[in-house]
CSV table of C-alpha atoms in Angstrom, one decimal:
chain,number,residue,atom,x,y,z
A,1,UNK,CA,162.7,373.1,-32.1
A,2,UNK,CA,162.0,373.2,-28.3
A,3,UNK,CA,164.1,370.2,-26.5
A,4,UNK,CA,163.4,368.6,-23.5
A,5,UNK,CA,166.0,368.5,-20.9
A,6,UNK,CA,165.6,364.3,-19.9
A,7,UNK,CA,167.1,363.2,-16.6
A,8,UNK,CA,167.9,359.7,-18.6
A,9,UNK,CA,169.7,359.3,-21.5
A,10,UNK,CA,171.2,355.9,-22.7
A,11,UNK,CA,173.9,357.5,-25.2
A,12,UNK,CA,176.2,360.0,-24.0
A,13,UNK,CA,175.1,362.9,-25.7
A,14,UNK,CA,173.3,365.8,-25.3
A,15,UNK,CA,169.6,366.6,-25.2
A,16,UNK,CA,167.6,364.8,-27.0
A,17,UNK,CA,164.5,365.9,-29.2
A,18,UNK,CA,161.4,364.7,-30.9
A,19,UNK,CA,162.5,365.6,-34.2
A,20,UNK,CA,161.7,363.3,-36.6
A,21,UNK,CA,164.7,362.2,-38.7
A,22,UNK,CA,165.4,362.2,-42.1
A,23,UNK,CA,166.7,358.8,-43.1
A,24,UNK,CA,168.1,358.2,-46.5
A,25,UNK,CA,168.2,354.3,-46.8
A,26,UNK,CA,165.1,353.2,-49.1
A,27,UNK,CA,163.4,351.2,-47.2
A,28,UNK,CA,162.8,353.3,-44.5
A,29,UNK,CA,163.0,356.7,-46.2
A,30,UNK,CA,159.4,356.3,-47.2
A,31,UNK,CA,156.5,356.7,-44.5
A,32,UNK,CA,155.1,352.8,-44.0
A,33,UNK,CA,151.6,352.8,-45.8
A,34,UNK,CA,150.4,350.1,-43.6
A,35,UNK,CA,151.2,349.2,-39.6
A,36,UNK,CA,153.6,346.2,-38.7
A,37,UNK,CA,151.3,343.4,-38.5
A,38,UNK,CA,150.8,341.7,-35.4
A,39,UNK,CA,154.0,339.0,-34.5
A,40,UNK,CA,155.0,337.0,-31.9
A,41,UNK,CA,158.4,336.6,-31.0
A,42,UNK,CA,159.3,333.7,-29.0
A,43,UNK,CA,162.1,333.4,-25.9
A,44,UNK,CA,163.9,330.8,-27.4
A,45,UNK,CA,164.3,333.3,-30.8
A,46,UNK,CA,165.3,336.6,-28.6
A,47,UNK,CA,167.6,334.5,-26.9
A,48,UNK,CA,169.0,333.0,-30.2
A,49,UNK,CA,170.0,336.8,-30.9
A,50,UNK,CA,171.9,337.4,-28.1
A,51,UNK,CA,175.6,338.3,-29.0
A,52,UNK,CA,178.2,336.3,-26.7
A,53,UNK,CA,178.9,339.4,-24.3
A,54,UNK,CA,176.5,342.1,-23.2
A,55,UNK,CA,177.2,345.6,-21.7
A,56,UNK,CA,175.6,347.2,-19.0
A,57,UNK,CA,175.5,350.1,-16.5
A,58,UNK,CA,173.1,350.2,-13.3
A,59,UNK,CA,170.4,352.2,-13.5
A,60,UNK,CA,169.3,354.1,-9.6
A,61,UNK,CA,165.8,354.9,-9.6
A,62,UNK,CA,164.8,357.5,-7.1
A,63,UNK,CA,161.3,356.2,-4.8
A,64,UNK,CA,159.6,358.5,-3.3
A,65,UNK,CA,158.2,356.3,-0.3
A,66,UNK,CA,160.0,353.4,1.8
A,67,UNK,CA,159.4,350.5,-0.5
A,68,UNK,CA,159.5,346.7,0.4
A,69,UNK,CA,162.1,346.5,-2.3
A,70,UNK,CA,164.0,349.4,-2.0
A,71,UNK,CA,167.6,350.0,-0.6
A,72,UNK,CA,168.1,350.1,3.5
A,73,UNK,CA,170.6,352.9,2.7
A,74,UNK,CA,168.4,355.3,0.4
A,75,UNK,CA,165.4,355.7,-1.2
A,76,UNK,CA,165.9,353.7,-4.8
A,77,UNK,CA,166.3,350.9,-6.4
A,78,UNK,CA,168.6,349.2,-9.0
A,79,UNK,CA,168.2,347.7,-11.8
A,80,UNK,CA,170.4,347.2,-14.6
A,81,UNK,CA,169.9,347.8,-18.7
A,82,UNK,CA,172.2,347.6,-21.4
A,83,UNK,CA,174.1,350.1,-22.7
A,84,UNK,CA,172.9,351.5,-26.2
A,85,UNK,CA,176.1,351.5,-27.2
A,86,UNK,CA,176.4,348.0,-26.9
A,87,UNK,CA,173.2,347.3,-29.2
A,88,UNK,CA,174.9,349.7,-31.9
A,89,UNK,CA,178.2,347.5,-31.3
A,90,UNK,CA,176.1,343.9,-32.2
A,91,UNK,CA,175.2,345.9,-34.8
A,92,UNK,CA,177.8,346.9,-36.6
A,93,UNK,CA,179.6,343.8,-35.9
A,94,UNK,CA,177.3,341.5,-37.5
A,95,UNK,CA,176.9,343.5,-40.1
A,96,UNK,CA,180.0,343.5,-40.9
A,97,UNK,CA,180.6,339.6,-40.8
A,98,UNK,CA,177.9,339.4,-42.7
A,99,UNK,CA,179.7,341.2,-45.7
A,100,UNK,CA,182.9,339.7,-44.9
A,101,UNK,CA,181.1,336.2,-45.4
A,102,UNK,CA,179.0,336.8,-47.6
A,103,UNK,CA,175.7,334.9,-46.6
A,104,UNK,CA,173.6,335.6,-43.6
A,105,UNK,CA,174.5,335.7,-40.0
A,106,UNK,CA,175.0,332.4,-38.0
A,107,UNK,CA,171.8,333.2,-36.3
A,108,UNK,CA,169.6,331.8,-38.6
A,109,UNK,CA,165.7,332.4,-38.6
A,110,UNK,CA,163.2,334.6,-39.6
A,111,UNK,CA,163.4,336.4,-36.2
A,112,UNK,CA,166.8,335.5,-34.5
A,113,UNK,CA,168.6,338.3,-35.8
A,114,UNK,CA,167.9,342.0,-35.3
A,115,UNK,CA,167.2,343.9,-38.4
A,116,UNK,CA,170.5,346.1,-39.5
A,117,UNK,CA,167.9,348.7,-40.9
A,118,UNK,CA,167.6,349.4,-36.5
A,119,UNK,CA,171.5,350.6,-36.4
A,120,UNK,CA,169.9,354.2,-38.3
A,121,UNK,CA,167.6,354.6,-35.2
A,122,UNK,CA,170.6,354.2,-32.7
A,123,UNK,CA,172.8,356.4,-34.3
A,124,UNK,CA,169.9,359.1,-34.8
A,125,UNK,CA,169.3,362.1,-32.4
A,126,UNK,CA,165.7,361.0,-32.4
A,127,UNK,CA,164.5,356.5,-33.0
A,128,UNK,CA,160.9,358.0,-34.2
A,129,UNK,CA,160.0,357.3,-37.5
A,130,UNK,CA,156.3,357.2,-37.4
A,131,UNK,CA,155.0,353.7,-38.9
A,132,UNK,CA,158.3,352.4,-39.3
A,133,UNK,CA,160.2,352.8,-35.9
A,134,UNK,CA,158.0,353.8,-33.2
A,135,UNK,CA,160.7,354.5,-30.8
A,136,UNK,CA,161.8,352.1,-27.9
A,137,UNK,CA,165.5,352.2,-27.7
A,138,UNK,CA,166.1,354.7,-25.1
A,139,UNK,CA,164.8,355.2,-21.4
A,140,UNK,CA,162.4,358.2,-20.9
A,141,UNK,CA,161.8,359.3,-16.8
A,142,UNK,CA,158.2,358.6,-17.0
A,143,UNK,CA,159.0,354.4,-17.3
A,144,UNK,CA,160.7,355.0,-13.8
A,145,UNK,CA,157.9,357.5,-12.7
A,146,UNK,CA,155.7,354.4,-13.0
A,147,UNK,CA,158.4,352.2,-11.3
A,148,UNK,CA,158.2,354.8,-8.4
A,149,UNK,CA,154.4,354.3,-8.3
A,150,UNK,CA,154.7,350.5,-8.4
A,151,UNK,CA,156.9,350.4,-5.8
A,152,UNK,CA,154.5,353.0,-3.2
A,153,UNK,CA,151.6,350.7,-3.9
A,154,UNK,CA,153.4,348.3,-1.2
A,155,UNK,CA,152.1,345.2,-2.2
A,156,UNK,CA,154.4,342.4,-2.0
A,157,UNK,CA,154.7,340.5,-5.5
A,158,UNK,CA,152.5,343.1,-6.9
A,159,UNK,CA,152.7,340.9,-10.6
A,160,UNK,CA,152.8,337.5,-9.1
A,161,UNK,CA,149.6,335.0,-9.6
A,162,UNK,CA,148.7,338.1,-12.7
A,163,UNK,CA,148.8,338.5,-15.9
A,164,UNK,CA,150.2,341.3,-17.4
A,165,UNK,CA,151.2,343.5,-20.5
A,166,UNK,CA,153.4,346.4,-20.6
A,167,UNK,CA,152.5,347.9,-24.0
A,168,UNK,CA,154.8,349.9,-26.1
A,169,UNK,CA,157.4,348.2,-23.5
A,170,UNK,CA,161.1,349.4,-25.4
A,171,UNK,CA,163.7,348.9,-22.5
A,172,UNK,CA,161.2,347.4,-20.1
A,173,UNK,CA,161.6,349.4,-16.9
A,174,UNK,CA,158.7,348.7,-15.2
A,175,UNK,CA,158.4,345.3,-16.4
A,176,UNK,CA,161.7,344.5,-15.1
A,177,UNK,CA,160.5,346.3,-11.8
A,178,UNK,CA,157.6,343.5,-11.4
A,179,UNK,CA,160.0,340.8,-12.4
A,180,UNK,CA,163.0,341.8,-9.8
A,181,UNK,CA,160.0,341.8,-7.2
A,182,UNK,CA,158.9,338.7,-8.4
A,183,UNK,CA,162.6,336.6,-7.5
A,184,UNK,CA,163.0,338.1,-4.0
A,185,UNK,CA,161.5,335.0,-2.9
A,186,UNK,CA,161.0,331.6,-3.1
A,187,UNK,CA,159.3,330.3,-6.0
A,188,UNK,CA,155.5,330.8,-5.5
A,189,UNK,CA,152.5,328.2,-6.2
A,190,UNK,CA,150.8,330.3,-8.6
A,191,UNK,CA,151.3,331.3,-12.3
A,192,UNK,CA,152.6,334.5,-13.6
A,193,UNK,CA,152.3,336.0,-16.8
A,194,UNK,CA,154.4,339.0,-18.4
A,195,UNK,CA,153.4,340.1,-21.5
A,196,UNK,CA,156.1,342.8,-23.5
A,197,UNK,CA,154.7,344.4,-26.7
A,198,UNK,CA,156.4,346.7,-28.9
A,199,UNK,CA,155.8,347.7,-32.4
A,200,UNK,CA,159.5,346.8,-33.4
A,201,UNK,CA,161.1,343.0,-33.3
A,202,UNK,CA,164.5,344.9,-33.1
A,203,UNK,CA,163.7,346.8,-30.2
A,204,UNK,CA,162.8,343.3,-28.6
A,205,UNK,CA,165.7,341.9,-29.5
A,206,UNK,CA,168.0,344.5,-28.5
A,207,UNK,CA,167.0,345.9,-25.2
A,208,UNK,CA,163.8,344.4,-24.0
A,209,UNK,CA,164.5,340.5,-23.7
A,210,UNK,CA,168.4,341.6,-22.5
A,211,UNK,CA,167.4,344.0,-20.0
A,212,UNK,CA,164.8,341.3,-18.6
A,213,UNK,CA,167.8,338.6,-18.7
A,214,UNK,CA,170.1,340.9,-16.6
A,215,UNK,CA,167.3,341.9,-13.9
A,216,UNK,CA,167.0,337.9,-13.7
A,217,UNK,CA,170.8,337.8,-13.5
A,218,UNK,CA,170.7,340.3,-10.1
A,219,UNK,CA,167.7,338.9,-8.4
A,220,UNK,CA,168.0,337.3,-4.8
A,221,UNK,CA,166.9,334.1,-6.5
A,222,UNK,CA,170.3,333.7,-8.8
A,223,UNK,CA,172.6,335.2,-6.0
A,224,UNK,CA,171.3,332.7,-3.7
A,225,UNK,CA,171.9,329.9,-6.1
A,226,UNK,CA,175.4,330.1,-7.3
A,227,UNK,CA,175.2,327.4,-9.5
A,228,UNK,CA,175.8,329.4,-13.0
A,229,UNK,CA,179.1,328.6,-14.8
A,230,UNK,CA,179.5,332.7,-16.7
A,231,UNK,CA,181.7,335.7,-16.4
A,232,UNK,CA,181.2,339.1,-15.6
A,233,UNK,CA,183.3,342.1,-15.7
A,234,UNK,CA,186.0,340.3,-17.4
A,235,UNK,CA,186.5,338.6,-14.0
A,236,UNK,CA,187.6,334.7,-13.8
A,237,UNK,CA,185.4,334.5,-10.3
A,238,UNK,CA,182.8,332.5,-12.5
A,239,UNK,CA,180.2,333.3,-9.4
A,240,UNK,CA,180.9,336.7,-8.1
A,241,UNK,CA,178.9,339.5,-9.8
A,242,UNK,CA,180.1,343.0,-9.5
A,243,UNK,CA,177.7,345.2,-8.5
A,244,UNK,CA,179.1,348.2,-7.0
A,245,UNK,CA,179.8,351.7,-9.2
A,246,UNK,CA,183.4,352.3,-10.6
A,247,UNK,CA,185.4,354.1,-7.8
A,248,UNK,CA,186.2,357.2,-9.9
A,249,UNK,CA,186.0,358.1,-13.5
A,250,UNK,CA,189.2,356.6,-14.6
A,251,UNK,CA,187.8,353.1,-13.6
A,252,UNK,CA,184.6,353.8,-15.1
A,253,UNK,CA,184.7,351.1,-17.9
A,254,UNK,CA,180.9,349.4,-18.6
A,255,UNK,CA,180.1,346.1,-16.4
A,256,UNK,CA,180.0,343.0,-18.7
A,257,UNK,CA,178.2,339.7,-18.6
A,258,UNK,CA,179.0,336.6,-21.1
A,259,UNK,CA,175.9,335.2,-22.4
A,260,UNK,CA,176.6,331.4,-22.2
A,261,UNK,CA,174.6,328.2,-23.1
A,262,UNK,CA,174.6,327.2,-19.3
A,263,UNK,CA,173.6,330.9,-18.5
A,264,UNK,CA,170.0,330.9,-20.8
A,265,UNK,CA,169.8,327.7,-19.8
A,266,UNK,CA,169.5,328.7,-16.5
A,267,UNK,CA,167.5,331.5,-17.2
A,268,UNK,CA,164.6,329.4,-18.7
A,269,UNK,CA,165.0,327.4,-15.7
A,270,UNK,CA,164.3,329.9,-13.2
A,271,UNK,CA,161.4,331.5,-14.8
A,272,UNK,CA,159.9,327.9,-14.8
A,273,UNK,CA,160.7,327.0,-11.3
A,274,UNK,CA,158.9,330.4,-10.5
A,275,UNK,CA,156.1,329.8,-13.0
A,276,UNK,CA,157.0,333.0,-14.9
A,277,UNK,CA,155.8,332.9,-18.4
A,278,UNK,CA,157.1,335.5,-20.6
A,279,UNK,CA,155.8,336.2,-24.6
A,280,UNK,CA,156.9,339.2,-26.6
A,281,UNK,CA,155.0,340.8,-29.4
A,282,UNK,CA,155.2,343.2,-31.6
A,283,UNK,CA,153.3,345.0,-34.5
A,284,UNK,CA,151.2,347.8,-34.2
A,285,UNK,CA,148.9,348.5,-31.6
A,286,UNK,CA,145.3,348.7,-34.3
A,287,UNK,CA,146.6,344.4,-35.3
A,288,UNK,CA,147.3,343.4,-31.7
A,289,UNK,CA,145.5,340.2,-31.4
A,290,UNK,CA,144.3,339.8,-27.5
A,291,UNK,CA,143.0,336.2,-28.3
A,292,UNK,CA,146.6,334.9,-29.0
A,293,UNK,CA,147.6,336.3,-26.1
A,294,UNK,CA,144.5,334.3,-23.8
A,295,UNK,CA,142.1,337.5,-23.3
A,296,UNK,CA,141.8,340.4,-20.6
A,297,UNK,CA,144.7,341.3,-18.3
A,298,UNK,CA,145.2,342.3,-14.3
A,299,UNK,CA,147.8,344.7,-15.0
A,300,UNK,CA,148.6,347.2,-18.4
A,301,UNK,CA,151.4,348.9,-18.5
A,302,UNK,CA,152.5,351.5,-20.7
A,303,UNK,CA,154.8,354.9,-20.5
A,304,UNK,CA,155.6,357.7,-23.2
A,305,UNK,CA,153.0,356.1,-25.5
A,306,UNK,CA,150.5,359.0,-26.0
A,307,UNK,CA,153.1,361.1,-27.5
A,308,UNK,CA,151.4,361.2,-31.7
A,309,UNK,CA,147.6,362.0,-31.4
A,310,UNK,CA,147.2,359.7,-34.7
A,311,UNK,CA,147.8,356.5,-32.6
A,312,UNK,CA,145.8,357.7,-29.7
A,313,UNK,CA,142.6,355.7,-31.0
A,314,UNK,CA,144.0,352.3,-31.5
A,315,UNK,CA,146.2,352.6,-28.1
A,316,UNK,CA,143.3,353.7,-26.3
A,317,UNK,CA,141.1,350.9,-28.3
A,318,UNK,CA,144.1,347.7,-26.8
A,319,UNK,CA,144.3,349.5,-23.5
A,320,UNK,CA,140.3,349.4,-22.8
A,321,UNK,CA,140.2,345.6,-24.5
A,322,UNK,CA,143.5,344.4,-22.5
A,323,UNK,CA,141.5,345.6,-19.5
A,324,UNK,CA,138.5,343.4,-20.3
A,325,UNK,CA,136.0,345.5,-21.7
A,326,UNK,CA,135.4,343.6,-25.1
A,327,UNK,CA,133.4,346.6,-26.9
A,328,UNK,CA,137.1,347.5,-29.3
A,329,UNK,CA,137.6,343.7,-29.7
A,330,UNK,CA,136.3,344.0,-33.6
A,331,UNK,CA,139.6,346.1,-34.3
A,332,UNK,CA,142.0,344.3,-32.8
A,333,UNK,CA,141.3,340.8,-32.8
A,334,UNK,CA,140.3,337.9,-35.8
A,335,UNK,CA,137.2,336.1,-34.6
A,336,UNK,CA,135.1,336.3,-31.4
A,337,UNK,CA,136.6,336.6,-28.2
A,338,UNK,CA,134.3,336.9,-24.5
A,339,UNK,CA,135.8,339.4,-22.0
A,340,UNK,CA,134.0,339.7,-18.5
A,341,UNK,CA,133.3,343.0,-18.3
A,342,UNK,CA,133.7,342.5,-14.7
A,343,UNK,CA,137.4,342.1,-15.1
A,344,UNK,CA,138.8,344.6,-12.7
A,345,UNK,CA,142.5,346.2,-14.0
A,346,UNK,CA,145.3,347.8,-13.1
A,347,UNK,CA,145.8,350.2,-15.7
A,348,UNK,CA,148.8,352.8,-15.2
A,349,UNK,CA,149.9,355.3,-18.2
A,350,UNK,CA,152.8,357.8,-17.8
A,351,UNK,CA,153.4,360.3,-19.7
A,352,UNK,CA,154.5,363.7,-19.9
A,353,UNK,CA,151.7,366.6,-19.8
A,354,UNK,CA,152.2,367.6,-23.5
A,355,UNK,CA,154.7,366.0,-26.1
A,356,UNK,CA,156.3,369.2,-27.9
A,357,UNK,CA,156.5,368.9,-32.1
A,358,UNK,CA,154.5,365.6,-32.1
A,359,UNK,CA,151.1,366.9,-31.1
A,360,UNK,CA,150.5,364.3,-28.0
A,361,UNK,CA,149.9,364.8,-24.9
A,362,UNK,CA,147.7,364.2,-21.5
A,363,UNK,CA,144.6,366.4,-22.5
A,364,UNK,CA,144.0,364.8,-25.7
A,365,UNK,CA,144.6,361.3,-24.6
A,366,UNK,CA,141.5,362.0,-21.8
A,367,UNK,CA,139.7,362.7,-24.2
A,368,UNK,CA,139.5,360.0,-26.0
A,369,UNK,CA,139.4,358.0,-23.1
A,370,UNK,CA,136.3,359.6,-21.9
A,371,UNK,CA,134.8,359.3,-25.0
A,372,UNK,CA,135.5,355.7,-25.1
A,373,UNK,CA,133.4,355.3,-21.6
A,374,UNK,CA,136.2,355.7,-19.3
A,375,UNK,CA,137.3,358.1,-16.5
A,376,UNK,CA,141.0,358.8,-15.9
A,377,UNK,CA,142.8,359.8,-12.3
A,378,UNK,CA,146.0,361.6,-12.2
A,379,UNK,CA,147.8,359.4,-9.4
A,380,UNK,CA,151.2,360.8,-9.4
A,381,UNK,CA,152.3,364.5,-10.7
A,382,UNK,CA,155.5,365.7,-11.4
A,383,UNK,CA,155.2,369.2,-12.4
A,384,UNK,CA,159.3,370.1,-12.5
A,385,UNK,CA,160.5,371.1,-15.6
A,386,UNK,CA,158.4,369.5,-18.2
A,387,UNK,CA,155.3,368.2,-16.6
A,388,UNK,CA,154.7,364.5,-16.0
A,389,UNK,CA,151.7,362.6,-14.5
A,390,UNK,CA,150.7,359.0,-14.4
A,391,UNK,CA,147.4,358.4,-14.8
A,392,UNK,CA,145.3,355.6,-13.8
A,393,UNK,CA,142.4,354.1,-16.0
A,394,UNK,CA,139.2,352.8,-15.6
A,395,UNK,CA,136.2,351.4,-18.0
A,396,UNK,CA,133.0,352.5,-16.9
C-alpha cells in the first residue's frame, strides 16, 4: 500500500494511509446501503456538546505572498485546532460515565452528544469508511493550500457581506481562515453567512464547531474586549491568553481553554454584533437540501473531497447548484427552487493530483466537471512530493 508522506498530522504517529479499515463493531462493520440523510445541526446543539475543557495546539500555516493578515515577522498565519487527542479523550470519558451511570449522558438531545461509534475512526490509521464515515477528523495540506490562496487574493474581509459554504468542511481550515479575517475589525454593517457541511454530526461536533470557537477566542475582536470571565492554560489570569510555543520540549504540554457558560455566551454574542451567522449540516452530499440553506452561494469551499470517483457525481452535482446554476437542483433539493444563473461564485477545490488506493483524483474530477458544462483552472500548483493543485470552477 503506497503512503503519502503528509506535512500535517493531528495524532502523533506516523504516516498515514488511505486504507480503508476493517471495523468490527456491527453497526459500522457493514457498508451503509443508503447515504446519511440530509441534517441540520444547530449552534446552540454543537455547543451543548462541548466538554468543560478543550485542548489545542497552534497551527502555522506557511503563505506564499505578504498577506493583509499574515505575521509582520514571517510569512504565515496562526490559527488554532484542537488536538485529536482531546476528541478521543471526550470520548472515552463519556463513554465511560455513561456505563458507570447507567442512562445517557447529561447532554441530552438527539444531536448534543457525539456518537461513541466516532471513537473507532480516531483510534484508526485511516477515519474512511465509505458511506458511513467519510473522513473529516484530521488536517490534510491541501485545506491550508487553499488558506494560502485565500490569503494571496488580498482582499480585505474576503467572506464578509457573503454567503458561504465549505463543503466536506471536517476541521474547518479555511473556514476558520474567513472567520479570523472577518474579527480583525470592527463589526461591519452587512450580513455574513458561513455555511459548514460535513457528512458526519460527530465530526461537527468534535472539531468543526470547536475549532471555529477557538479562532473566535484569538481574534483581535475578543483580545480587544477583555470582558470574558474563562481560563486558559491552567492559568488563574482569567483574561490573559497564552499564545506563544512551549519554550523547549520539556514544557511542551497542550494549551487549554475552559469552555464556560459566560464564554459561549460570549461567543454567540460576538457573531451577532458582527452579523456572522453560522449553520452546520451534514448528510451526504446527493440529500443536501440548498433550499433550507436560502439558495445559491458567493463562495464554495471544499478540500480533499474528490478523493472516491463514486461521490464525484453528487459533489460535482452540490458544487455547480451552490454556485447558482439550478440545472442539478432535482437531485438535491425537495420542491422547486429559482437560482439566477447569473450568480457569479467563488468556487475553490484542493486537492491532491491523484488519490492513491481510492481511485480519485484531479483528472477524473475535470471530467465530470466539463461534462457537467463547466471549465476548470488550475490556480495554485504544488508539484513537491505528491502533487497538489487548487482548482478554480466555473459554470458555463
Amino acid at each position: 500500500m503506497f503512503k503519502f508522506d503528509f506535512d500535517i498530522d493531528d495524532l502523533d504517529e506516523e504516516q498515514v494511509d488511505f486504507e480503508i479499515p476493517q471495523i468490527t463493531d456491527e453497526s459500522t462493520s457493514t457498508k451503509a446501503t443508503s447515504q446519511q440523510p440530509f441534517i441540520e445541526i444547530s449552534l446552540e446543539d454543537l455547543l451543548i456538546s462541548l466538554p468543560s475543557q478543550i485542548s489545542y495546539s497552534n497551527l502555522s500555516i506557511p503563505l506564499s505572498s505578504k498577506g493583509e493578515f499574515q505575521s509582520t515577522e514571517e510569512k504565515s498565519i496562526t490559527l488554532s485546532r484542537r488536538d485529536l487527542f482531546d476528541a478521543r479523550f471526550q470520548l472515552i470519558a463519556e463513554d465511560e460515565q455513561d456505563e458507570s451511570a447507567g442512562s445517557t449522558s447529561k447532554l441530552e438531545g438527539k444531536n448534543s452528544r457525539p456518537d461513541a461509534s466516532a471513537l473507532q475512526f480516531i483510534e484508526a490509521p485511516s477515519d474512511l469508511v465509505p458511506g458511513v464515515h467519510e473522513g473529516g477528523l484530521k488536517t490534510w495540506e491541501c485545506s491550508l493550500d487553499l488558506v494560502d490562496y485565500l490569503d494571496g487574493l488580498g482582499k480585505s474581509g474576503l467572506a464578509q457581506g457573503k454567503r458561504t459554504l465549505e463543503v466536506g468542511c471536517g476541521t474547518a481550515v479555511p473556514s476558520m481562515y474567513l472567520l479570523h479575517t472577518l474579527l480583525q475589525g470592527s463589526p461591519p454593517s452587512t450580513e455574513t453567512h458561513i455555511h459548514l457541511q460535513d457528512y458526519n454530526v460527530s465530526v461537527l461536533q468534535l472539531v468543526t464547531l470547536p475549532n471555529i470557537l477557538l479562532t473566535w477566542c484569538r481574534s483581535a475582536h475578543i483580545r480587544a474586549n477583555l470582558v470574558l470571565c474563562f481560563l486558559l492554560d491552567n492559568s488563574h489570569a482569567a483574561f490573559e491568553f497564552r499564545s506563544t510555543e512551549p519554550k523547549s520540549e520539556d514544557d511542551a504540554e497542550a494549551l487549554e481553554i475552559e469552555i464556560t457558560p459566560d464564554l459561549t455566551s460570549a461567543f454567540v454574542s460576538s457573531l451577532k454584533d458582527y452579523k456572522v451567522h453560522l449553520r452546520f449540516f451534514a448528510g451526504s452530499w446527493a440529500t443536501f437540501n440548498l433550499q433550507s440553506c436560502g439558495g445559491a452561494y458567493d463562495i464554495v469551499l471544499s478540500s480533499e473531497t474528490i478523493y472516491q470517483t463514486s461521490s464525484l457525481p453528487s459533489l460535482v452535482a452540490l458544487l455547480k447548484a451552490a454556485c447558482g446554476h439550478g440545472e442539478a437542483l432535482e437531485d438535491l433539493v425537495q420542491g422547486k427552487l429559482t437560482i439566477s444563473s447569473e450568480n457569479e461564485c467563488l468556487c475553490l477545490i484542493a486537492a491532491k493530483v491523484v488519490y492513491f488506493g481510492v481511485g480519485g483524483g484531479v483528472p477524473e474530477f475535470i471530467k465530470l466537471v466539463e461534462h457537467n458544462r463547466g471549465a476548470v483552472t488550475t490556480v495554485l500548483e504544488r508539484r513537491a512530493g505528491v502533487g497538489r493543485k487548487i482548482l478554480g470552477v466555473d459554470w458555463l
